[in-house]
């Protein structure tokens, strides 16, 4: 039994769904080309129906992701720019406090507002990644057109950026974001409903909770519901855990191999 | 008693005759070259699978000698006829060219042939790439010159440091390694079609040194080579600036941009890994600690 709080608007939820769908498709059709020798590469490419389909899916999901990113920026510039997503001094203090808390140097966990410092990092990381992946991806899609304006070395650097940023972004999303937002808070369906529970609000965003509860008339408070934990949730968590662990192992394998390759080529 | 002995002798002779006839008949079904098959059965069997067997080429067309001679006479006739046995690479080039005139002419322009003429025995002739007895058309997946297999075929010698250094010190042995990093090879491995293999840029019969102005990979010829229909027609003049295997370095204030990007991301990824995994670990342990205290 508890209140429900509005966290994501319909617009944001649609953006998020489009962004993660294209992200997963891009990772799924992109990494096999980076590691063509591996057995899973062949399986993954066969599962989308061959190499030409892979290329098609990769190119058009890339375009869609660029579209969503541009739309996001334009929408928020036109609609109402919000500044609580920007970094401020409190984030630094929160971070310090959280580390102190983790190392038992303090008993007090920092009180987060609407966006924690980690969520801000994820948001700007996604933005940074989308810009890099978008530009380098377009360069690599039409290398000879790109070479009319840049030397071939720039296209090769685009390739380098594309791979590295792909690994970095996938690590951040498939390990960091999945753990924090979906594994730790399972079943977190706020990306579908747009709402979070009072319990989560009080625990994760206490400052925002206090602010909202002072004037209960705002549209941030949605409605009251009963919360049920069924056997289905438990089963879902089990399945999610297995998938999550598999993806974690895959991502660690990829980052290990990318690092080893880079270190042997450039440092040794 | 004598009669029985005679009968047994007759029967045995008959059996031997029948046996001889049967083996001959068997050989005749397999191949007309009866006398060769008696001793070189594995070679003949291999040859039977080749495209040449289908076109009615016989052993003698390449090896010389007579086909229709009895096994006992082979060693004698070999000395007196034009039997060549294992052909030398020069001979081979000659008799392959009798039918494959264009390929032979192109091959004689190649660096492989030139080195062979200089006396480098290791330089490849026809059979080093196409196989010996079991020669197949290049669109047959079992052929060693089937497009998907060509990189491995070339790498067999060109990645081999002993072969390359024993021959000529100027040949780099990292060509396959550098090619492996390219989109051309990676996409080829996962089933891409129409991607450049060694011979698409370097040519195959008339492969030439990079310093030869007639070579397909001589810088002035690169636009034409890369701009082949089906590859990069149109804008290919733009590729002239860069080395394809090595990649081109872009410098920002005397620092190699590729190194800069790599170092940046090595740090970023190690940081990201340590941070994400570290925070997960710390979060889990502190939650556990909290529960324990309550």
Coordinates of C-alpha atoms in Angstrom, one line a residue:
Chain A
X1 CA 0.0 0.0 0.0
X2 CA 1.5 3.2 -1.0
X3 CA 1.5 6.3 -3.2
X4 CA 2.8 6.2 -6.7
X5 CA 5.1 9.0 -8.0
X6 CA 5.5 10.2 -11.5
X7 CA 9.1 9.7 -12.7
X8 CA 9.0 9.5 -16.5
X9 CA 6.6 11.2 -18.9
X10 CA 5.1 9.3 -21.8
X11 CA 7.5 11.1 -24.1
X12 CA 10.5 10.0 -22.1
X13 CA 9.3 6.5 -21.9
X14 CA 8.9 6.2 -25.7
X15 CA 12.4 7.8 -26.1
X16 CA 13.9 5.3 -23.7
X17 CA 12.2 2.3 -25.4
X18 CA 13.4 3.5 -28.8
X19 CA 16.9 4.2 -27.5
X20 CA 17.4 0.8 -25.8
X21 CA 15.8 -1.2 -28.6
X22 CA 18.2 0.4 -31.1
X23 CA 21.1 0.1 -28.6
X24 CA 20.5 -3.7 -28.2
X25 CA 20.1 -4.2 -31.9
X26 CA 23.3 -2.2 -32.6
X27 CA 25.3 -4.2 -30.0
X28 CA 23.9 -7.4 -31.2
X29 CA 24.8 -6.8 -34.9
X30 CA 28.0 -4.9 -34.2
X31 CA 30.1 -7.0 -31.8
X32 CA 30.1 -10.1 -34.1
X33 CA 31.9 -8.1 -36.7
X34 CA 34.5 -7.1 -34.2
X35 CA 35.1 -10.7 -33.2
X36 CA 34.5 -12.7 -36.5
X37 CA 36.5 -15.7 -35.3
X38 CA 34.2 -16.5 -32.4
X39 CA 31.4 -19.1 -32.5
X40 CA 28.9 -16.8 -31.1
X41 CA 29.5 -14.3 -33.9
X42 CA 28.3 -16.8 -36.5
X43 CA 25.3 -17.8 -34.4
X44 CA 24.3 -14.1 -33.8
X45 CA 24.7 -13.3 -37.5
X46 CA 22.8 -16.4 -38.6
X47 CA 20.0 -15.4 -36.1
X48 CA 19.4 -12.2 -38.0
X49 CA 19.5 -13.9 -41.3
X50 CA 22.9 -13.4 -42.7
X51 CA 25.5 -10.8 -43.1
X52 CA 23.5 -8.4 -45.4
X53 CA 20.7 -8.3 -42.9
X54 CA 23.1 -7.6 -40.2
X55 CA 24.5 -4.6 -42.0
X56 CA 21.0 -3.4 -42.9
X57 CA 19.8 -3.7 -39.2
X58 CA 23.0 -2.0 -37.9
X59 CA 22.7 0.9 -40.3
X60 CA 19.1 1.6 -39.9
X61 CA 19.0 1.2 -36.1
X62 CA 22.0 3.6 -36.0
X63 CA 20.0 6.1 -38.0
X64 CA 17.0 5.7 -35.7
X65 CA 19.2 6.1 -32.6
X66 CA 20.6 9.3 -34.1
X67 CA 17.1 10.4 -34.8
X68 CA 16.0 9.8 -31.2
X69 CA 19.0 11.6 -29.9
X70 CA 18.4 14.7 -32.0
X71 CA 14.7 14.6 -31.2
X72 CA 15.6 14.4 -27.4
X73 CA 17.9 17.5 -27.6
X74 CA 15.5 19.5 -29.7
X75 CA 12.5 18.5 -27.6
X76 CA 14.1 19.6 -24.4
X77 CA 15.4 22.8 -25.8
X78 CA 11.9 23.8 -27.1
X79 CA 9.7 22.3 -24.3
X80 CA 11.2 23.4 -21.0
X81 CA 14.9 23.1 -20.3
X82 CA 15.4 21.5 -16.9
X83 CA 18.6 22.1 -15.0
X84 CA 18.3 19.6 -12.2
X85 CA 20.0 17.1 -14.5
X86 CA 23.2 19.2 -14.6
X87 CA 26.1 18.4 -12.3
X88 CA 26.5 20.5 -9.2
X89 CA 28.6 20.7 -6.1
X90 CA 26.1 18.6 -4.2
X91 CA 26.8 15.6 -6.5
X92 CA 30.5 15.8 -5.5
X93 CA 29.6 15.9 -1.8
X94 CA 27.1 13.0 -2.3
X95 CA 29.7 11.0 -4.0
X96 CA 32.2 11.6 -1.2
X97 CA 29.6 10.8 1.4
X98 CA 28.6 7.6 -0.4
X99 CA 32.2 6.4 -0.6
X100 CA 32.7 7.2 3.1
X101 CA 29.5 5.3 3.9
X102 CA 30.6 2.3 1.8
X103 CA 33.9 2.2 3.7
X104 CA 32.2 2.5 7.1
X105 CA 33.7 5.9 7.7
X106 CA 30.3 7.4 8.1
X107 CA 26.9 5.9 9.1
X108 CA 25.0 8.4 7.1
X109 CA 24.0 7.6 3.5
X110 CA 23.8 10.7 1.3
X111 CA 20.3 12.0 0.5
X112 CA 19.7 12.1 -3.2
X113 CA 17.4 14.5 -5.1
X114 CA 15.6 13.6 -8.3
X115 CA 18.7 12.5 -10.0
X116 CA 21.7 10.8 -8.3
X117 CA 25.2 11.6 -9.4
X118 CA 25.4 8.2 -11.0
X119 CA 22.3 8.7 -13.0
X120 CA 23.6 12.0 -14.2
X121 CA 26.8 10.3 -15.3
X122 CA 24.8 7.7 -17.1
X123 CA 22.7 10.3 -18.8
X124 CA 25.6 12.4 -20.0
X125 CA 27.6 9.2 -20.8
X126 CA 24.8 8.1 -23.1
X127 CA 24.7 11.5 -24.7
X128 CA 28.5 11.6 -25.2
X129 CA 28.3 8.0 -26.6
X130 CA 25.5 8.8 -28.9
X131 CA 27.3 11.8 -30.4
X132 CA 30.6 9.8 -30.9
X133 CA 28.8 6.6 -32.2
X134 CA 26.6 8.7 -34.5
X135 CA 29.3 10.7 -36.2
X136 CA 31.9 7.9 -36.5
X137 CA 29.2 5.5 -37.7
X138 CA 28.1 7.8 -40.4
X139 CA 31.8 8.3 -41.5
X140 CA 32.2 4.5 -41.7
X141 CA 28.9 4.0 -43.5
X142 CA 30.1 6.1 -46.4
X143 CA 33.9 6.0 -46.2
X144 CA 34.6 7.2 -49.7
X145 CA 32.2 10.1 -49.4
X146 CA 33.9 10.9 -46.1
X147 CA 37.3 10.8 -47.8
X148 CA 36.3 13.7 -50.0
X149 CA 36.6 15.8 -46.9
X150 CA 39.0 13.9 -44.6
X151 CA 42.1 11.8 -45.2
X152 CA 41.7 8.1 -44.9
X153 CA 43.3 8.2 -41.5
X154 CA 40.4 10.0 -40.1
X155 CA 38.1 7.2 -41.2
X156 CA 40.4 4.7 -39.6
X157 CA 40.3 6.8 -36.4
X158 CA 36.5 6.8 -36.6
X159 CA 36.6 3.0 -36.7
X160 CA 38.8 3.0 -33.6
X161 CA 36.5 5.4 -31.7
X162 CA 33.4 3.4 -32.8
X163 CA 34.8 0.1 -31.4
X164 CA 36.1 1.6 -28.1
X165 CA 33.0 3.7 -27.4
X166 CA 30.8 0.6 -28.2
X167 CA 32.7 -1.4 -25.5
X168 CA 32.5 1.4 -23.0
X169 CA 28.8 2.2 -23.6
X170 CA 27.9 -1.5 -23.5
X171 CA 29.8 -1.9 -20.2
X172 CA 28.1 1.1 -18.7
X173 CA 24.6 -0.1 -19.9
X174 CA 24.8 -3.9 -19.6
X175 CA 26.6 -4.0 -16.3
X176 CA 26.2 -0.6 -14.6
X177 CA 22.7 0.5 -15.7
X178 CA 21.3 -3.0 -15.6
X179 CA 22.6 -3.7 -12.1
X180 CA 21.6 -0.3 -10.6
X181 CA 18.2 0.2 -12.2
X182 CA 16.9 -3.2 -13.2
X183 CA 18.6 -5.9 -11.1
X184 CA 18.8 -4.1 -7.8
X185 CA 15.2 -2.8 -8.1
X186 CA 13.7 -5.8 -9.8
X187 CA 10.9 -5.7 -11.0
X188 CA 11.4 -2.1 -12.0
X189 CA 8.7 -1.4 -14.5
X190 CA 8.8 2.4 -14.2
X191 CA 10.1 2.4 -17.8
X192 CA 6.7 1.1 -18.8
X193 CA 4.4 2.8 -16.3
X194 CA 6.4 5.9 -15.6
X195 CA 5.7 5.7 -11.9
X196 CA 7.8 4.6 -8.9
X197 CA 6.5 3.6 -5.5
X198 CA 6.5 5.6 -2.3
X199 CA 9.0 3.2 -0.7
X200 CA 11.5 3.6 -3.6
X201 CA 10.9 7.3 -3.7
X202 CA 11.7 7.6 0.0
X203 CA 14.7 5.4 -0.2
X204 CA 16.3 6.5 -3.4
X205 CA 15.3 10.1 -3.8
X206 CA 14.6 11.4 -0.2
X207 CA 15.1 15.0 -1.0
X208 CA 12.7 15.0 -3.9
X209 CA 10.3 13.0 -1.7
X210 CA 10.3 15.7 1.0
X211 CA 9.9 18.4 -1.6
X212 CA 6.9 16.7 -3.3
X213 CA 5.2 15.8 -0.1
X214 CA 5.3 19.4 1.1
X215 CA 2.8 20.3 -1.6
X216 CA 0.9 17.1 -2.3
X217 CA -1.2 18.9 -5.0
X218 CA 1.4 18.6 -7.7
X219 CA 1.0 16.2 -10.5
X220 CA 4.0 14.3 -9.3
X221 CA 1.8 12.1 -7.0
X222 CA -0.3 9.9 -9.2
X223 CA -2.4 7.4 -7.3
X224 CA -2.3 4.7 -4.6
X225 CA -2.0 1.0 -5.3
X226 CA -1.5 -2.3 -3.6
X227 CA 1.9 -3.8 -4.1
X228 CA 2.0 -7.6 -4.6
X229 CA 4.9 -9.9 -4.8
X230 CA 4.0 -13.0 -6.7
X231 CA 5.8 -16.2 -7.6
X232 CA 5.9 -14.7 -11.1
X233 CA 8.2 -11.9 -9.9
X234 CA 10.5 -14.4 -8.4
X235 CA 10.6 -16.5 -11.5
X236 CA 11.2 -13.3 -13.5
X237 CA 14.0 -12.3 -11.3
X238 CA 15.6 -15.8 -11.8
X239 CA 15.5 -15.5 -15.6
X240 CA 16.7 -11.9 -15.5
X241 CA 19.6 -12.9 -13.2
X242 CA 20.7 -15.6 -15.6
X243 CA 20.5 -13.3 -18.6
X244 CA 22.2 -10.5 -16.7
X245 CA 25.1 -12.8 -15.7
X246 CA 25.5 -14.1 -19.2
X247 CA 25.7 -10.6 -20.6
X248 CA 28.1 -9.6 -17.9
X249 CA 30.4 -12.5 -18.7
X250 CA 30.1 -11.7 -22.4
X251 CA 30.9 -8.0 -21.8
X252 CA 33.9 -8.8 -19.6
X253 CA 35.2 -11.2 -22.2
X254 CA 34.9 -8.5 -24.9
X255 CA 36.5 -5.8 -22.8
X256 CA 39.4 -8.1 -21.8
X257 CA 40.0 -9.0 -25.5
X258 CA 39.8 -5.4 -26.7
X259 CA 42.2 -4.3 -23.9
X260 CA 44.7 -7.1 -24.6
X261 CA 44.6 -6.3 -28.4
X262 CA 45.2 -2.6 -27.8
X263 CA 47.9 -3.1 -25.3
X264 CA 49.8 -5.6 -27.5
X265 CA 49.5 -3.3 -30.5
X266 CA 50.2 0.1 -28.9
X267 CA 52.1 -0.5 -25.7
X268 CA 54.2 -3.6 -26.2
Chain B
X1 CA 45.8 -88.5 -59.6
X2 CA 47.5 -86.9 -62.5
X3 CA 44.2 -85.9 -64.0
X4 CA 43.2 -84.2 -60.7
X5 CA 46.5 -82.3 -60.7
X6 CA 46.0 -81.2 -64.3
X7 CA 42.5 -80.0 -63.5
X8 CA 43.7 -78.0 -60.5
X9 CA 46.4 -76.4 -62.6
X10 CA 43.9 -75.5 -65.3
X11 CA 41.5 -74.1 -62.7
X12 CA 44.2 -72.1 -61.1
X13 CA 45.4 -70.7 -64.4
X14 CA 41.8 -69.8 -65.3
X15 CA 41.4 -68.1 -61.9
X16 CA 44.6 -66.1 -62.4
X17 CA 43.5 -65.1 -65.9
X18 CA 40.1 -64.1 -64.7
X19 CA 41.6 -62.2 -61.8
X20 CA 43.9 -60.3 -64.2
X21 CA 41.0 -59.6 -66.6
X22 CA 38.9 -58.4 -63.7
X23 CA 41.6 -56.0 -62.4
X24 CA 42.2 -54.7 -65.9
X25 CA 38.5 -54.2 -66.4
X26 CA 38.3 -52.5 -63.0
X27 CA 41.0 -50.1 -64.0
X28 CA 39.4 -49.6 -67.3
X29 CA 36.2 -48.5 -65.7
X30 CA 38.1 -46.0 -63.4
X31 CA 40.5 -44.7 -66.0
X32 CA 41.8 -45.4 -69.4
X33 CA 45.4 -45.0 -68.2
X34 CA 45.7 -48.6 -67.2
X35 CA 49.4 -48.7 -66.8
X36 CA 49.7 -45.6 -64.6
X37 CA 46.9 -46.8 -62.3
X38 CA 48.7 -50.0 -61.4
X39 CA 51.4 -48.1 -59.5
X40 CA 50.0 -44.6 -59.0
X41 CA 46.5 -45.5 -57.9
X42 CA 46.2 -42.8 -55.3
X43 CA 47.3 -40.1 -57.7
X44 CA 44.9 -41.4 -60.4
X45 CA 42.1 -41.5 -57.9
X46 CA 42.8 -37.9 -56.9
X47 CA 43.0 -36.9 -60.6
X48 CA 39.7 -38.5 -61.2
X49 CA 38.0 -35.8 -59.0
X50 CA 39.7 -32.9 -60.9
X51 CA 38.2 -30.7 -63.6
X52 CA 40.9 -32.0 -66.0
X53 CA 39.6 -35.6 -65.8
X54 CA 36.2 -34.4 -66.9
X55 CA 37.8 -32.7 -69.9
X56 CA 39.6 -35.8 -71.1
X57 CA 43.1 -34.8 -70.1
X58 CA 45.3 -37.8 -69.4
X59 CA 48.3 -38.4 -67.3
X60 CA 50.5 -38.3 -70.4
X61 CA 49.4 -34.8 -71.2
X62 CA 51.3 -33.5 -68.3
X63 CA 53.8 -36.2 -67.5
X64 CA 54.7 -37.3 -71.0
X65 CA 55.3 -40.9 -71.9
X66 CA 53.1 -43.5 -73.3
X67 CA 49.7 -44.5 -71.9
X68 CA 49.1 -47.9 -73.4
X69 CA 52.2 -49.8 -72.4
X70 CA 52.5 -52.8 -70.1
X71 CA 53.6 -52.2 -66.6
X72 CA 56.8 -54.2 -67.2
X73 CA 57.9 -52.0 -70.1
X74 CA 57.3 -48.7 -68.2
X75 CA 60.8 -48.3 -66.8
X76 CA 62.4 -49.1 -70.1
X77 CA 60.1 -46.9 -72.2
X78 CA 60.4 -44.1 -69.7
X79 CA 64.0 -43.7 -70.7
X80 CA 63.4 -43.7 -74.4
X81 CA 60.1 -41.7 -74.7
X82 CA 59.4 -38.1 -73.7
X83 CA 58.4 -39.2 -70.2
X84 CA 59.0 -36.3 -67.7
X85 CA 58.0 -37.8 -64.3
X86 CA 57.7 -35.0 -61.7
X87 CA 57.8 -31.9 -63.9
X88 CA 60.0 -29.0 -62.9
X89 CA 58.3 -25.7 -62.2
X90 CA 59.5 -24.3 -65.5
X91 CA 58.2 -27.3 -67.4
X92 CA 54.9 -27.1 -65.6
X93 CA 54.4 -23.5 -66.5
X94 CA 55.1 -24.5 -70.1
X95 CA 52.6 -27.3 -70.4
X96 CA 49.9 -25.6 -68.4
X97 CA 50.3 -22.6 -70.8
X98 CA 49.5 -24.9 -73.7
X99 CA 45.9 -24.7 -72.8
X100 CA 45.8 -21.8 -70.3
X101 CA 47.6 -19.4 -72.6
X102 CA 46.3 -16.2 -71.0
X103 CA 47.0 -17.3 -67.4
X104 CA 50.5 -18.5 -68.5
X105 CA 51.3 -15.2 -70.2
X106 CA 50.1 -13.2 -67.1
X107 CA 52.0 -15.5 -64.7
X108 CA 55.2 -15.0 -66.7
X109 CA 54.9 -11.2 -65.8
X110 CA 54.6 -11.9 -62.1
X111 CA 57.2 -11.6 -59.4
X112 CA 56.7 -15.2 -58.6
X113 CA 57.9 -16.3 -62.1
X114 CA 60.7 -13.7 -62.1
X115 CA 62.1 -15.1 -58.8
X116 CA 61.7 -18.6 -60.1
X117 CA 63.7 -17.7 -63.2
X118 CA 66.4 -16.2 -60.9
X119 CA 66.6 -19.6 -59.3
X120 CA 64.5 -19.2 -56.2
X121 CA 63.1 -22.7 -56.0
X122 CA 60.6 -21.8 -53.3
X123 CA 58.7 -19.3 -55.6
X124 CA 55.3 -20.7 -56.5
X125 CA 54.3 -22.0 -59.9
X126 CA 50.8 -23.2 -61.0
X127 CA 50.4 -26.2 -58.7
X128 CA 51.5 -24.4 -55.5
X129 CA 48.2 -22.5 -55.6
X130 CA 45.9 -24.6 -57.7
X131 CA 46.7 -28.0 -56.2
X132 CA 48.5 -30.8 -58.1
X133 CA 46.3 -33.7 -59.3
X134 CA 42.9 -32.6 -57.9
X135 CA 42.7 -29.2 -59.6
X136 CA 39.2 -27.7 -59.4
X137 CA 37.6 -24.6 -60.8
X138 CA 37.9 -21.6 -58.5
X139 CA 34.1 -21.5 -57.8
X140 CA 34.3 -24.9 -56.2
X141 CA 34.4 -24.6 -52.4
X142 CA 36.9 -27.5 -52.3
X143 CA 39.4 -25.6 -54.5
X144 CA 42.3 -24.0 -52.7
X145 CA 41.8 -20.9 -54.8
X146 CA 38.1 -20.6 -53.8
X147 CA 37.8 -16.9 -52.9
X148 CA 37.1 -17.4 -49.2
X149 CA 40.2 -19.6 -49.0
X150 CA 42.6 -17.3 -50.8
X151 CA 43.8 -15.3 -47.8
X152 CA 44.8 -18.5 -46.0
X153 CA 46.5 -19.8 -49.2
X154 CA 48.6 -16.7 -49.6
X155 CA 49.3 -16.5 -45.9
X156 CA 50.6 -20.1 -46.0
X157 CA 53.8 -18.7 -47.5
X158 CA 53.6 -15.0 -46.8
X159 CA 53.1 -15.4 -43.0
X160 CA 55.9 -18.0 -42.8
X161 CA 59.0 -16.2 -41.5
X162 CA 61.4 -18.9 -42.4
X163 CA 60.2 -19.1 -46.0
X164 CA 60.1 -15.4 -46.4
X165 CA 63.5 -14.6 -44.8
X166 CA 65.2 -17.5 -46.5
X167 CA 64.1 -16.1 -49.8
X168 CA 64.2 -12.4 -49.7
X169 CA 64.4 -10.1 -46.7
X170 CA 62.2 -7.3 -48.1
X171 CA 59.0 -9.3 -47.7
X172 CA 56.9 -8.4 -44.7
X173 CA 55.3 -11.3 -42.9
X174 CA 52.6 -9.3 -41.2
X175 CA 50.4 -8.8 -44.3
X176 CA 47.8 -11.4 -43.2
X177 CA 47.8 -10.1 -39.6
X178 CA 47.1 -6.5 -40.8
X179 CA 44.6 -7.7 -43.3
X180 CA 42.8 -9.6 -40.5
X181 CA 42.0 -6.3 -38.8
X182 CA 40.3 -4.9 -41.9
X183 CA 36.6 -4.8 -42.6
X184 CA 37.3 -6.8 -45.8
X185 CA 38.5 -9.8 -43.9
X186 CA 36.2 -9.6 -40.8
X187 CA 33.1 -9.3 -42.9
X188 CA 34.3 -12.1 -45.2
X189 CA 34.7 -14.4 -42.1
X190 CA 31.1 -13.8 -41.0
X191 CA 29.6 -14.5 -44.4
X192 CA 29.9 -11.2 -46.2
X193 CA 29.9 -11.3 -50.0
X194 CA 31.9 -9.5 -52.6
X195 CA 34.7 -8.5 -50.2
X196 CA 38.3 -7.9 -51.2
X197 CA 40.6 -10.8 -50.8
X198 CA 44.4 -10.7 -51.5
X199 CA 44.0 -11.3 -55.2
X200 CA 41.4 -8.6 -55.7
X201 CA 44.0 -5.9 -55.0
X202 CA 47.3 -7.6 -55.8
X203 CA 46.1 -9.6 -58.8
X204 CA 46.6 -13.3 -58.9
X205 CA 48.5 -14.5 -62.0
X206 CA 50.5 -11.3 -62.5
X207 CA 51.1 -10.4 -58.9
X208 CA 53.9 -7.8 -58.8
X209 CA 56.1 -6.1 -56.4
X210 CA 54.8 -2.9 -54.8
X211 CA 57.7 -1.0 -56.3
X212 CA 56.9 -2.1 -59.8
X213 CA 55.1 0.7 -61.6
X214 CA 53.0 -1.9 -63.5
X215 CA 51.8 -3.4 -60.2
X216 CA 48.1 -3.0 -59.3
X217 CA 49.1 -1.7 -55.9
X218 CA 51.6 0.8 -57.2
X219 CA 50.3 4.1 -55.7
X220 CA 49.5 5.6 -59.1
X221 CA 47.4 2.5 -60.0
X222 CA 45.5 2.4 -56.7
X223 CA 42.5 4.5 -57.9
X224 CA 42.0 2.0 -60.7
X225 CA 42.5 -1.0 -58.5
X226 CA 40.2 0.2 -55.7
X227 CA 37.7 1.6 -58.2
X228 CA 36.9 -1.7 -59.8
X229 CA 33.2 -2.1 -60.6
X230 CA 31.6 -3.7 -57.5
X231 CA 34.2 -2.3 -55.2
X232 CA 34.6 1.4 -54.8
X233 CA 33.9 3.0 -58.2
X234 CA 33.8 6.7 -58.5
X235 CA 35.6 8.2 -55.6
X236 CA 38.5 5.8 -55.4
X237 CA 41.1 8.4 -56.4
X238 CA 40.8 9.5 -52.8
X239 CA 42.5 6.4 -51.4
X240 CA 45.8 7.2 -53.0
X241 CA 47.1 9.0 -49.9
X242 CA 47.0 6.1 -47.5
X243 CA 48.7 2.7 -47.1
X244 CA 46.0 0.1 -46.8
X245 CA 47.7 -2.5 -44.6
X246 CA 49.5 -0.1 -42.4
X247 CA 46.8 2.5 -42.0
X248 CA 47.4 6.2 -42.1
X249 CA 48.5 8.1 -39.1
X250 CA 46.9 11.4 -38.2
X251 CA 49.0 13.7 -36.1
X252 CA 47.7 16.2 -33.6
X253 CA 50.6 18.3 -32.4
X254 CA 53.1 15.5 -33.1
X255 CA 51.0 13.0 -31.2
X256 CA 49.6 10.0 -33.1
X257 CA 45.9 10.4 -32.9
X258 CA 45.3 6.7 -33.0
X259 CA 47.5 6.2 -29.9
X260 CA 45.8 9.1 -28.2
X261 CA 42.4 7.5 -28.8
X262 CA 43.6 4.1 -27.7
X263 CA 45.2 5.4 -24.5
X264 CA 42.2 7.4 -23.6
X265 CA 39.8 4.5 -24.0
X266 CA 42.2 2.0 -22.2
X267 CA 42.0 4.3 -19.2
X268 CA 38.3 4.9 -19.6
X269 CA 37.5 1.2 -19.8
X270 CA 39.7 0.2 -16.9
X271 CA 38.2 3.1 -14.9
X272 CA 34.6 2.1 -15.9
X273 CA 35.2 -1.5 -15.0
X274 CA 36.8 -0.8 -11.7
X275 CA 34.2 1.8 -10.8
X276 CA 31.1 -0.2 -11.8
X277 CA 32.3 -3.5 -10.3
X278 CA 33.7 -1.7 -7.3
X279 CA 30.5 0.1 -6.5
X280 CA 28.4 -3.0 -7.0
X281 CA 30.7 -4.8 -4.6
X282 CA 30.6 -2.0 -2.1
X283 CA 26.9 -1.6 -2.4
X284 CA 26.2 -5.3 -1.9
X285 CA 28.5 -5.5 1.2
X286 CA 27.2 -2.4 2.8
X287 CA 23.6 -3.5 2.3
X288 CA 24.5 -6.8 3.9
X289 CA 26.2 -5.0 6.7
X290 CA 23.0 -2.9 7.2
X291 CA 20.8 -5.9 7.4
X292 CA 23.2 -7.6 9.8
X293 CA 23.1 -4.6 12.1
X294 CA 19.3 -4.3 12.1

